Amino acid sequence: NAGVTQTPKFRILKIGQSMTLQCTQDMNHNYMYWYRQDPGMGLKLIYYSVGAGITDKGEVPNGYNVSRSTTEDFPLRLELAAPSQTSVYFCASSYSRDGGSDTQYFGPGTRLTVL
Amino acid sequence: GQNIDQPTEMTATEGAIVQINCTYQTSGFNGLFWYQQHAGEAPTFLSYNVLDGLEEKGRFSSFLSRSKGYSYLLLKELQMKDSASYLCAGGGSSASKIIFGSGTRLSIRP
């Protein structure tokens, strides 16, 4: 199993550009998550999904969009990049029966800089 | 809202024992996670406590007191490779209720 994979590893965007961060998991997990981590800080939940076709906002969803058309893929879209979105983005997945009590498996992260 | 508090930095000596504390508001969390994160890498799961008491896994142990809103991670026989950030996270009744602390950056000196 590859686990959770993310592409790209690094990206530099100009203000106002858009991009999609890709995330794929091959563990047949029903839950998937997107987090951002600013330097020296913890993880902030952007969006999550409890299964294909179902997504919901986390703590910091503004400026982002997601979709979940398959169990495996959970892309994160930035429409109008802003410097405040400079961060490291982690995708994670878990097999969850009751919501928030299951181990999350993280991808390697995407380091995004917006100039 | 719910807060997770943990020290920002700690330093310990190779071969010694270190305890990393985490406090949280008691409402809303079903249990406590601990994750390890090496610099520039993704977090990896260490432990999850849902019952009060100490759970031991080799050199690492985790403790939870739900009534006090308190948890700690105990690392024994410290090795240089244990230099990392340790994230405490509260697990809740839904996926959106998982709240991460800012992490404790642990440095091990020879």
mmCIF file of N, CA and C in Angstrom, chain A residues 31 33 35 37 40-43 45 48 90 98-104 106-107 111, chain B residues 30 33 35 37 40-43 45 48 87 91-96 98 100-102:
data_model
loop_
_atom_site.group_PDB
_atom_site.id
_atom_site.type_symbol
_atom_site.label_atom_id
_atom_site.label_comp_id
_atom_site.label_asym_id
_atom_site.label_seq_id
_atom_site.Cartn_x
_atom_site.Cartn_y
_atom_site.Cartn_z
ATOM 1 N N TYR A 31 -13.177 8.216 5.685
ATOM 2 C CA TYR A 31 -12.973 9.609 6.053
ATOM 3 C C TYR A 31 -11.686 10.140 5.437
ATOM 4 N N TYR A 33 -9.431 14.117 5.107
ATOM 5 C CA TYR A 33 -9.313 15.434 5.726
ATOM 6 C C TYR A 33 -8.256 16.261 5.005
ATOM 7 N N TYR A 35 -5.779 19.513 6.137
ATOM 8 C CA TYR A 35 -5.305 20.400 7.193
ATOM 9 C C TYR A 35 -4.277 21.363 6.599
ATOM 10 N N GLN A 37 -0.899 23.670 8.118
ATOM 11 C CA GLN A 37 -0.037 23.848 9.276
ATOM 12 C C GLN A 37 0.899 25.017 9.013
ATOM 13 N N GLY A 40 5.419 26.526 13.247
ATOM 14 C CA GLY A 40 5.347 26.498 14.705
ATOM 15 C C GLY A 40 3.949 26.325 15.274
ATOM 16 N N MET A 41 3.021 25.974 14.415
ATOM 17 C CA MET A 41 1.635 25.857 14.866
ATOM 18 C C MET A 41 1.136 24.433 14.690
ATOM 19 N N GLY A 42 -0.023 24.175 15.266
ATOM 20 C CA GLY A 42 -0.655 22.883 15.078
ATOM 21 C C GLY A 42 -1.402 22.814 13.764
ATOM 22 N N LEU A 43 -2.162 21.777 13.603
ATOM 23 C CA LEU A 43 -2.919 21.547 12.380
ATOM 24 C C LEU A 43 -4.311 22.170 12.505
ATOM 25 N N LEU A 45 -8.038 22.242 10.661
ATOM 26 C CA LEU A 45 -8.866 21.491 9.720
ATOM 27 C C LEU A 45 -9.530 22.433 8.725
ATOM 28 N N TYR A 48 -13.372 18.324 5.483
ATOM 29 C CA TYR A 48 -13.292 16.894 5.637
ATOM 30 C C TYR A 48 -14.438 16.241 4.879
ATOM 31 N N PHE A 90 -1.574 19.262 4.625
ATOM 32 C CA PHE A 90 -1.558 17.822 4.831
ATOM 33 C C PHE A 90 -2.938 17.246 4.554
ATOM 34 N N ASP A 98 -17.179 6.024 14.173
ATOM 35 C CA ASP A 98 -17.918 6.938 15.050
ATOM 36 C C ASP A 98 -17.419 8.357 14.991
ATOM 37 N N GLY A 99 -16.710 8.709 13.956
ATOM 38 C CA GLY A 99 -16.370 10.112 13.749
ATOM 39 C C GLY A 99 -14.986 10.489 14.164
ATOM 40 N N GLY A 100 -14.803 10.994 15.348
ATOM 41 C CA GLY A 100 -13.540 11.629 15.679
ATOM 42 C C GLY A 100 -12.617 10.837 16.550
ATOM 43 N N SER A 101 -12.758 9.533 16.580
ATOM 44 C CA SER A 101 -11.959 8.747 17.509
ATOM 45 C C SER A 101 -11.091 7.721 16.805
ATOM 46 N N ASP A 102 -10.731 7.986 15.571
ATOM 47 C CA ASP A 102 -9.952 7.010 14.815
ATOM 48 C C ASP A 102 -8.623 7.597 14.373
ATOM 49 N N THR A 103 -7.627 6.735 14.307
ATOM 50 C CA THR A 103 -6.284 7.146 13.924
ATOM 51 C C THR A 103 -6.282 7.697 12.510
ATOM 52 N N GLN A 104 -5.647 8.821 12.337
ATOM 53 C CA GLN A 104 -5.508 9.413 11.012
ATOM 54 C C GLN A 104 -4.137 9.090 10.430
ATOM 55 N N PHE A 106 -1.479 10.325 7.593
ATOM 56 C CA PHE A 106 -1.197 11.573 6.887
ATOM 57 C C PHE A 106 -0.350 11.337 5.649
ATOM 58 N N GLY A 107 -0.615 12.163 4.640
ATOM 59 C CA GLY A 107 0.262 12.220 3.490
ATOM 60 C C GLY A 107 1.496 13.033 3.796
ATOM 61 N N ARG A 111 4.052 21.821 0.327
ATOM 62 C CA ARG A 111 4.530 23.114 0.831
ATOM 63 C C ARG A 111 4.202 24.176 -0.200
ATOM 64 N N ASN B 30 -13.756 12.994 23.404
ATOM 65 C CA ASN B 30 -13.926 11.616 23.851
ATOM 66 C C ASN B 30 -12.618 10.993 24.292
ATOM 67 N N PHE B 33 -5.349 12.027 21.484
ATOM 68 C CA PHE B 33 -4.333 11.456 20.606
ATOM 69 C C PHE B 33 -2.982 12.104 20.901
ATOM 70 N N TYR B 35 0.563 12.492 18.501
ATOM 71 C CA TYR B 35 1.234 12.266 17.224
ATOM 72 C C TYR B 35 2.664 12.790 17.326
ATOM 73 N N GLN B 37 5.861 14.310 15.040
ATOM 74 C CA GLN B 37 6.125 14.923 13.748
ATOM 75 C C GLN B 37 7.576 15.377 13.682
ATOM 76 N N GLY B 40 9.727 18.784 8.866
ATOM 77 C CA GLY B 40 9.542 18.623 7.426
ATOM 78 C C GLY B 40 8.798 17.369 7.015
ATOM 79 N N GLU B 41 8.265 16.644 7.998
ATOM 80 C CA GLU B 41 7.559 15.409 7.681
ATOM 81 C C GLU B 41 6.113 15.464 8.174
ATOM 82 N N ALA B 42 5.362 14.423 7.834
ATOM 83 C CA ALA B 42 3.970 14.342 8.255
ATOM 84 C C ALA B 42 3.867 13.805 9.685
ATOM 85 N N PRO B 43 2.800 14.137 10.384
ATOM 86 C CA PRO B 43 2.573 13.542 11.706
ATOM 87 C C PRO B 43 2.341 12.042 11.589
ATOM 88 N N PHE B 45 1.015 8.616 14.032
ATOM 89 C CA PHE B 45 0.264 8.259 15.220
ATOM 90 C C PHE B 45 1.156 7.593 16.265
ATOM 91 N N TYR B 48 -3.586 6.690 21.443
ATOM 92 C CA TYR B 48 -4.930 7.238 21.640
ATOM 93 C C TYR B 48 -5.453 6.697 22.953
ATOM 94 N N LEU B 87 2.467 16.324 19.016
ATOM 95 C CA LEU B 87 1.177 16.996 18.917
ATOM 96 C C LEU B 87 0.144 16.255 19.750
ATOM 97 N N GLY B 91 -9.929 14.129 20.477
ATOM 98 C CA GLY B 91 -10.842 13.447 19.562
ATOM 99 C C GLY B 91 -12.260 13.586 20.062
ATOM 100 N N GLY B 92 -13.190 13.876 19.164
ATOM 101 C CA GLY B 92 -14.554 14.142 19.580
ATOM 102 C C GLY B 92 -15.564 13.222 18.943
ATOM 103 N N SER B 93 -16.782 13.655 18.974
ATOM 104 C CA SER B 93 -17.887 12.824 18.514
ATOM 105 C C SER B 93 -18.046 12.854 17.003
ATOM 106 N N SER B 94 -17.346 13.751 16.337
ATOM 107 C CA SER B 94 -17.382 13.771 14.878
ATOM 108 C C SER B 94 -16.011 14.167 14.371
ATOM 109 N N ALA B 95 -15.796 13.926 13.086
ATOM 110 C CA ALA B 95 -14.484 14.202 12.510
ATOM 111 C C ALA B 95 -14.086 15.661 12.645
ATOM 112 N N SER B 96 -15.074 16.546 12.648
ATOM 113 C CA SER B 96 -14.738 17.966 12.735
ATOM 114 C C SER B 96 -14.356 18.377 14.139
ATOM 115 N N ILE B 98 -12.004 17.000 15.974
ATOM 116 C CA ILE B 98 -10.612 16.712 16.312
ATOM 117 C C ILE B 98 -9.858 18.031 16.315
ATOM 118 N N PHE B 100 -6.240 19.941 17.247
ATOM 119 C CA PHE B 100 -4.820 19.742 17.518
ATOM 120 C C PHE B 100 -4.255 20.892 18.341
ATOM 121 N N GLY B 101 -3.372 20.562 19.272
ATOM 122 C CA GLY B 101 -2.573 21.578 19.927
ATOM 123 C C GLY B 101 -1.477 22.061 18.997
ATOM 124 N N SER B 102 -0.746 23.079 19.430
ATOM 125 C CA SER B 102 0.301 23.656 18.595
ATOM 126 C C SER B 102 1.565 22.809 18.552
#
